[in-house]
mmCIF file of C-alpha atoms and ligand atoms in Angstrom:
data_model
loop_
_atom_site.group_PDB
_atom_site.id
_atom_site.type_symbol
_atom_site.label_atom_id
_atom_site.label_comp_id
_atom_site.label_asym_id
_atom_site.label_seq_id
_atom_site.Cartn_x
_atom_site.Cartn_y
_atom_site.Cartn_z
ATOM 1 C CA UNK Z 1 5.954 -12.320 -9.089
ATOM 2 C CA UNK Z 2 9.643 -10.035 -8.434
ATOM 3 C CA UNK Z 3 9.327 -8.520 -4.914
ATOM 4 C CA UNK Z 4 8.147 -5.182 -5.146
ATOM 5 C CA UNK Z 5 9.363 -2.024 -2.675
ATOM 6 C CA UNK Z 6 7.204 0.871 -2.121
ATOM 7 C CA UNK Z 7 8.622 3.696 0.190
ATOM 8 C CA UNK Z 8 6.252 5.566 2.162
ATOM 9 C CA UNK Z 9 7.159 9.167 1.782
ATOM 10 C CA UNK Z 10 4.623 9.512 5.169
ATOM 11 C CA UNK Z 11 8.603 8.804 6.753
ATOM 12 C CA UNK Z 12 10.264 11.596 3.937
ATOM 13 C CA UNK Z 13 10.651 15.142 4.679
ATOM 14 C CA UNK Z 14 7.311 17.011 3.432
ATOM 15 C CA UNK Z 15 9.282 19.855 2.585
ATOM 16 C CA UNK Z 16 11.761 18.315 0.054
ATOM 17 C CA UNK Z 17 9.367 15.865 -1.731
ATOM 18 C CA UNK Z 18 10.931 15.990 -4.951
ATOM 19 C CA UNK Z 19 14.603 14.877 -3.610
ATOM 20 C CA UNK Z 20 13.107 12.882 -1.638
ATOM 21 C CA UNK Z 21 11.221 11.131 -4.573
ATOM 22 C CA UNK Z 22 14.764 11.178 -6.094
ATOM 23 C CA UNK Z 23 16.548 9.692 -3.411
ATOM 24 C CA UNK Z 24 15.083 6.206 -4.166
ATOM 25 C CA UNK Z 25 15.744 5.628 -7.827
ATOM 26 C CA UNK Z 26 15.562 1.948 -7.068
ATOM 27 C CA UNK Z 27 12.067 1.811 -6.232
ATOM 28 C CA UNK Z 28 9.168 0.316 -8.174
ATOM 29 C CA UNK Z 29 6.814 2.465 -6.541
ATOM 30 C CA UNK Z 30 6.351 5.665 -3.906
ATOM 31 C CA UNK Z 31 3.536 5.241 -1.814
ATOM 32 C CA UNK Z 32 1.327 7.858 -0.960
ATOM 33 C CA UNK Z 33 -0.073 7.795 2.602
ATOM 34 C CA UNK Z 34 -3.327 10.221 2.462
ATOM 35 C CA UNK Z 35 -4.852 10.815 5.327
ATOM 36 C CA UNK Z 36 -8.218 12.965 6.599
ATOM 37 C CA UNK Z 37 -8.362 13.011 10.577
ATOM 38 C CA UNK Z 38 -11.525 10.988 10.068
ATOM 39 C CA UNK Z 39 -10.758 7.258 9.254
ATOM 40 C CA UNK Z 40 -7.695 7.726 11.034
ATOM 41 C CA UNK Z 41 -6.424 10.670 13.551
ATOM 42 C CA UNK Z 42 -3.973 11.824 11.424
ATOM 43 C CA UNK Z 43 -3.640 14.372 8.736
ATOM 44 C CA UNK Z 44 -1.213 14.468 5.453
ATOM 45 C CA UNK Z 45 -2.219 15.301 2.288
ATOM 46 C CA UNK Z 46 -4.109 15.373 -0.568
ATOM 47 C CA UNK Z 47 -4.375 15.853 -4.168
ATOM 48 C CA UNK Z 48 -2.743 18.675 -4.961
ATOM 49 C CA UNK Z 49 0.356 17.019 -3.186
ATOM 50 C CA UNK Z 50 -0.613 13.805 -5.491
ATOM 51 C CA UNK Z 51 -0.511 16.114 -8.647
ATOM 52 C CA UNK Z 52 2.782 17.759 -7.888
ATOM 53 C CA UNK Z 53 4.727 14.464 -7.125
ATOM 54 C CA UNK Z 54 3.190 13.108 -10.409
ATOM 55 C CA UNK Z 55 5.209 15.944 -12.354
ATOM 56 C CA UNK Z 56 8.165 15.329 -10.190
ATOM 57 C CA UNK Z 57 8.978 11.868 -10.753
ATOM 58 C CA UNK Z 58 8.891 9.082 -13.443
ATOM 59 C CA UNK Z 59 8.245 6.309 -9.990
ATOM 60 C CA UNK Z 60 4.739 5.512 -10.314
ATOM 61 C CA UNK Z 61 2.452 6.571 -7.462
ATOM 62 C CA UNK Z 62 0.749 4.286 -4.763
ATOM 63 C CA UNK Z 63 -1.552 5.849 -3.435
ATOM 64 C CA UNK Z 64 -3.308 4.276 0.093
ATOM 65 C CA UNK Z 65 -6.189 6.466 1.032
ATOM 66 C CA UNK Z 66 -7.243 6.268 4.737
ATOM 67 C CA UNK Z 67 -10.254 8.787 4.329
ATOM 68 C CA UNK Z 68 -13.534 8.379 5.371
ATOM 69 C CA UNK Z 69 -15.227 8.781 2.066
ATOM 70 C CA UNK Z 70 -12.969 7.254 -0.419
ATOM 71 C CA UNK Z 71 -16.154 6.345 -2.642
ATOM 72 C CA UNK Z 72 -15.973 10.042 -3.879
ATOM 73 C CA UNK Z 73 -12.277 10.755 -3.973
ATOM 74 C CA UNK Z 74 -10.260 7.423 -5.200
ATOM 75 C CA UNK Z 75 -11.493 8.556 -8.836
ATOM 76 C CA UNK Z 76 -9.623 11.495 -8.652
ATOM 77 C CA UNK Z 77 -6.374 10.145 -7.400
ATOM 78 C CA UNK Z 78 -6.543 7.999 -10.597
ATOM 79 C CA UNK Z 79 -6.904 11.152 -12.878
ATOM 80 C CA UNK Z 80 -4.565 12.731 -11.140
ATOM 81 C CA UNK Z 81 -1.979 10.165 -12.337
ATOM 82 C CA UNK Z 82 -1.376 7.711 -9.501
ATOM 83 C CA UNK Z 83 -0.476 4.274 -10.858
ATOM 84 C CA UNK Z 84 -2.387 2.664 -8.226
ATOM 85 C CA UNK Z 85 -5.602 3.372 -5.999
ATOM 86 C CA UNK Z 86 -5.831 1.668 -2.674
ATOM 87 C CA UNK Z 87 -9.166 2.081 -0.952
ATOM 88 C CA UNK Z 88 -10.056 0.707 2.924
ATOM 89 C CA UNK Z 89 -12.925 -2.081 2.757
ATOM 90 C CA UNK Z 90 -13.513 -0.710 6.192
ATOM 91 C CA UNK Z 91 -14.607 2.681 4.761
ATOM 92 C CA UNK Z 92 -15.944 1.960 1.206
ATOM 93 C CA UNK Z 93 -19.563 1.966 0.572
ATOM 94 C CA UNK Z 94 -19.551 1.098 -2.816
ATOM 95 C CA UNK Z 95 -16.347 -1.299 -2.827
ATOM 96 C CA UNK Z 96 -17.379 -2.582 -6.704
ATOM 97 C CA UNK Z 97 -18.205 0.734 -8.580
ATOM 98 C CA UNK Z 98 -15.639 2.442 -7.024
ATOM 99 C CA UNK Z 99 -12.738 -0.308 -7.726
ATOM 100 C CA UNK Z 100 -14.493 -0.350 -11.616
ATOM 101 C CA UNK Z 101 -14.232 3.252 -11.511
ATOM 102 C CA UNK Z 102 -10.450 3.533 -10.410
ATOM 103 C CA UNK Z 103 -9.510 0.652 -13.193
ATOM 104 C CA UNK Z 104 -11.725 2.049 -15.750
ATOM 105 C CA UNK Z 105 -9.123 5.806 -15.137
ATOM 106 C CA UNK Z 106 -6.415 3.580 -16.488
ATOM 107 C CA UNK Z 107 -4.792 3.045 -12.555
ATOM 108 C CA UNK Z 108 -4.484 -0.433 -10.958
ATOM 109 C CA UNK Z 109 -7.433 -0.510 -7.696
ATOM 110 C CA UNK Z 110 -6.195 -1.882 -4.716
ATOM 111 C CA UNK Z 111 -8.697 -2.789 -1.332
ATOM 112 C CA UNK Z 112 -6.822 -2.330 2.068
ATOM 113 C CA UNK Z 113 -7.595 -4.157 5.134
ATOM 114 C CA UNK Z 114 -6.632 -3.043 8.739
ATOM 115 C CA UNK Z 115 -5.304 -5.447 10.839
ATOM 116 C CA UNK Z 116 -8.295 -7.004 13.018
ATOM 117 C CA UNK Z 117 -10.721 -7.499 10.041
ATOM 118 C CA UNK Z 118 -10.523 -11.017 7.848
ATOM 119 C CA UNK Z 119 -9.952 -11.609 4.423
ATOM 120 C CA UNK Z 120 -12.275 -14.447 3.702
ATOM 121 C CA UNK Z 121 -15.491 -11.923 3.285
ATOM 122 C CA UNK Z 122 -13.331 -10.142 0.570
ATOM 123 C CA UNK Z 123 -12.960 -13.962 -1.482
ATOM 124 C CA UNK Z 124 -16.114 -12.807 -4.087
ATOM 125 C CA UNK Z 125 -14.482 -8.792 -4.517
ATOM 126 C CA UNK Z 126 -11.038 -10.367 -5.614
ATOM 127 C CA UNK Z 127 -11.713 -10.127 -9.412
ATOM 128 C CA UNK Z 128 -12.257 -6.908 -8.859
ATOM 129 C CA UNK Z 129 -8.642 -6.113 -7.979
ATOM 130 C CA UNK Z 130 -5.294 -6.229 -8.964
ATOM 131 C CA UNK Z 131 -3.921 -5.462 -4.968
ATOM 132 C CA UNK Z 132 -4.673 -6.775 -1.613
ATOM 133 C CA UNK Z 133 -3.120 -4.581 0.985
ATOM 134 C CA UNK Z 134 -2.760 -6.060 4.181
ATOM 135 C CA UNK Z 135 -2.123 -3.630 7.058
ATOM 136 C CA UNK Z 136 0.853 -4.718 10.063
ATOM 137 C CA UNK Z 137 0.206 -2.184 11.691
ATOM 138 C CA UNK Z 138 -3.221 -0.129 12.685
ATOM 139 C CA UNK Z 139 -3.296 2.572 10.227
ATOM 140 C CA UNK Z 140 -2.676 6.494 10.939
ATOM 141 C CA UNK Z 141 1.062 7.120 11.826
ATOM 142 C CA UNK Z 142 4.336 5.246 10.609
ATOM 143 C CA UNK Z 143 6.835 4.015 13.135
ATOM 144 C CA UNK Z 144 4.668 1.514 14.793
ATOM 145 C CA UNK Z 145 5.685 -1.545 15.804
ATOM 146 C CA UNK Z 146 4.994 -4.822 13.375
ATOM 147 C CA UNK Z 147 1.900 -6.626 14.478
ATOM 148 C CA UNK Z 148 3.208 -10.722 13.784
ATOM 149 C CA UNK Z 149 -0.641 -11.265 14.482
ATOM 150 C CA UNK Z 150 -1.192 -11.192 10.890
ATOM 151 C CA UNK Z 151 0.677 -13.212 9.343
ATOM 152 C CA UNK Z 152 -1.646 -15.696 9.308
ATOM 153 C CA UNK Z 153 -3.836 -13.559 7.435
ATOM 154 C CA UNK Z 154 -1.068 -13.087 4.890
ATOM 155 C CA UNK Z 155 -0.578 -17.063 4.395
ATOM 156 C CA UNK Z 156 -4.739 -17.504 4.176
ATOM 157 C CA UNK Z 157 -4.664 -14.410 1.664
ATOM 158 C CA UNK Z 158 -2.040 -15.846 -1.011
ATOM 159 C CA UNK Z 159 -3.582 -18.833 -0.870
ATOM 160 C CA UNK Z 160 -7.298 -17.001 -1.641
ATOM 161 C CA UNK Z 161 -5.534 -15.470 -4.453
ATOM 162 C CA UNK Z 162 -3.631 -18.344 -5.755
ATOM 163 C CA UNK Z 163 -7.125 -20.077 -5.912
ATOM 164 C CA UNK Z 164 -8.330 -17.269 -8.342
ATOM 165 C CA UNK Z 165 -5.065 -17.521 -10.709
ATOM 166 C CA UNK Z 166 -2.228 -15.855 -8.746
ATOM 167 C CA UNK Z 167 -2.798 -12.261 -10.632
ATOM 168 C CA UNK Z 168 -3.352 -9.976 -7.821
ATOM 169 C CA UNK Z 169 -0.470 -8.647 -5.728
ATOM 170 C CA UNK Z 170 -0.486 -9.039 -2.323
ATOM 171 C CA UNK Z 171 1.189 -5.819 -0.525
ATOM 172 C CA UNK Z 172 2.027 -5.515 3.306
ATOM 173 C CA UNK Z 173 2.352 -1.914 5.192
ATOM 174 C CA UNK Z 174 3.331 -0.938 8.757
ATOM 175 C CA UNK Z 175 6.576 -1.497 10.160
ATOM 176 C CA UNK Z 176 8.573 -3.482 7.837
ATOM 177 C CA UNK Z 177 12.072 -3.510 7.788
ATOM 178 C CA UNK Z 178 15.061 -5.794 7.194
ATOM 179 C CA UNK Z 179 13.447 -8.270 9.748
ATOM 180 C CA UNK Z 180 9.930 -8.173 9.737
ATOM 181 C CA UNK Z 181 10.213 -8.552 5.497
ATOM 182 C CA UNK Z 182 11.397 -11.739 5.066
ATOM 183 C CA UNK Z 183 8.355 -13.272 7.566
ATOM 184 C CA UNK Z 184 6.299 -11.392 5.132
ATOM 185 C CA UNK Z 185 7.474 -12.880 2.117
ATOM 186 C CA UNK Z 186 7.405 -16.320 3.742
ATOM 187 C CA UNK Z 187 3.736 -16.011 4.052
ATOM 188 C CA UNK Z 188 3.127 -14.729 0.651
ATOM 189 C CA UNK Z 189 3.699 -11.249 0.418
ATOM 190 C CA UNK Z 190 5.295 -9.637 -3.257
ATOM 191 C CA UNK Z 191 4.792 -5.567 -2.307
ATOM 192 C CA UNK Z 192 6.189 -4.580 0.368
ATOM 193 C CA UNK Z 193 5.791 -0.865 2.458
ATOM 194 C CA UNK Z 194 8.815 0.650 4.070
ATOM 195 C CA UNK Z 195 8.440 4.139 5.391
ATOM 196 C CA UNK Z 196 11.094 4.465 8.454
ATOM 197 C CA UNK Z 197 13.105 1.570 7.122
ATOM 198 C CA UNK Z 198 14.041 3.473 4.116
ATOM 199 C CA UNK Z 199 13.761 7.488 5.123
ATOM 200 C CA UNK Z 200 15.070 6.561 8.237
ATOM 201 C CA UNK Z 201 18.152 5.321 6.476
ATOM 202 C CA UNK Z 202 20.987 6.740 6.187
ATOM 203 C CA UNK Z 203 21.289 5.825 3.125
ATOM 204 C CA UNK Z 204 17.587 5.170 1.381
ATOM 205 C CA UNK Z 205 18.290 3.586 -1.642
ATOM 206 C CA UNK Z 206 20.778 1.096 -0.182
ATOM 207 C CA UNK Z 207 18.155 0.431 2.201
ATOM 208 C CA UNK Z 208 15.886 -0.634 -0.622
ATOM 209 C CA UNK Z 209 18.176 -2.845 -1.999
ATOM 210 C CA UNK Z 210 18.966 -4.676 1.848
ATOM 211 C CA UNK Z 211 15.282 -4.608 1.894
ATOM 212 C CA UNK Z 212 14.611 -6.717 -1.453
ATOM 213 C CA UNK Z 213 17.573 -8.805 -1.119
ATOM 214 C CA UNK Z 214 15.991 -9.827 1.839
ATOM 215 C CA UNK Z 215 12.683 -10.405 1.113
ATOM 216 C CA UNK Z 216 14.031 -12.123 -2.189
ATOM 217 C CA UNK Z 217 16.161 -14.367 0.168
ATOM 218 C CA UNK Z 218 13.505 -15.646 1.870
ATOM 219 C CA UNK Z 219 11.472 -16.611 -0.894
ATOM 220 C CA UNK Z 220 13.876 -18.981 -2.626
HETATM 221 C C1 DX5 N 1 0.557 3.738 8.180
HETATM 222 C C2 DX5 N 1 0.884 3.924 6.737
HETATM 223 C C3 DX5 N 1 2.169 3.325 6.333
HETATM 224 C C4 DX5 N 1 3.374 3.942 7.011
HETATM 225 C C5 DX5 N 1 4.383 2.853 7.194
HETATM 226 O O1 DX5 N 1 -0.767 4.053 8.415
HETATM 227 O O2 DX5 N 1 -0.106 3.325 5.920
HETATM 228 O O3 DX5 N 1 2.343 3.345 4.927
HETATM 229 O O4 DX5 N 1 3.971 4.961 6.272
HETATM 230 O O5 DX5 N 1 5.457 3.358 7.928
HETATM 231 P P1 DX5 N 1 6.513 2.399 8.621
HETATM 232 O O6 DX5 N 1 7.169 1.601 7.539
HETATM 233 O O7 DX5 N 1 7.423 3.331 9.336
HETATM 234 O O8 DX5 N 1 5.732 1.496 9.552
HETATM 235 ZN ZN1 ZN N 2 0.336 3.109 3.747
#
């Protein structure tokens, strides 16, 4: 699979989403941080937010939701457009019906994992997706420094997937940048997360394209 770039607009300025959005023209996706002060302590938005990026840019949406009940919500962010659904195994209590549900709304359903819990209890739920998020960081604020502790996780999760056919995409999030991406795609990674690597940027959309030559570098 082509190495994929999502920039988190959680690194973007709130108040200009739409340039913002614009700014990265080179992006596959834009990924959506949504956060509810309960699985995480931090607060960003929702889906009125989701609904107004939809009608201001052709990038699909990724949307990650770190909220407590995503059981009842992740539906909505598919009707509302998104391209893809990420939901936290941590906080789902119906993982199956509510992946079904977000894939059934025409959107791709992604699980999430945070950093300390495995991916080998996940092995039977993998038909059931089309993304594997790893988090590098523990969820809740951007910035943070990239936790090399999973990357092990990363090499034992391609190889999970490549035993089931190689469809799903295996996405990393939380402090990747120009370094940290090409240890990511040498374990197996294809979607990678940038929030301060690209807003912080002077220049964002060159900063996608270091970051993707990169990762794209270390893969061949
Ligand atoms: C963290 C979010 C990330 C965040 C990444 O909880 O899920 O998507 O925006 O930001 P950086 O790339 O700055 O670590
Ligand atoms: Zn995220």
């Amino acid at each position: 699979m082509a190495v994929q770039i999502s920039p988190s607009i959680l690194a973007a300025d709130f108040a200009r989403l739409a340039d913002e959005a614009a700014a990265v023209p080179n992006a596959d996706w834009l990924h959506v941080d949504v956060m509810d002060y309960h699985f995480v302590p931090n607060l960003t938005l929702g889906l009125p937010v989701v609904e107004a990026l939809r009608k201001a840019t052709d990038t699909p949406l990724d949307c990650h939701l770190m909220i407590a009940d995503p059981d009842r919500w992740a539906p909505q962010y598919a009707e509302a457009g998104a391209g893809s659904v990420t939901i936290h195994a941590e906080a789902a209590r119906a993982p199956i019906r509510t992946l079904r549900e977000i894939r059934s709304l025409g959107a791709r359903a992604g699980l999430a994992l945070n950093p300390a819990t495995a991916v080998e209890p996940y092995e039977d739920l993998l038909p059931e997706l089309d993304m594997l998020l790893l988090m590098t960081v523990e969820p809740g604020f951007g910035g943070q420094r990239f936790l090399d502790g999973v990357l092990p996780k990363v090499r034992r999760a391609r190889d999970l997937i490549a035993r089931h056919g190689g469809r799903i995409w295996l996405q990393v999030d939380g402090g990747v940048d120009a370094d940290t991406i090409e240890r990511c795609a040498e374990a197996g990674a294809d979607v990678f997360v940038a929030g301060s690597a690209v807003y912080g940027a002077s220049d964002p959309e060159a900063a996608i394209d270091k970051l993707r030559a990169a990762a794209d570098r270390a893969i061949s």
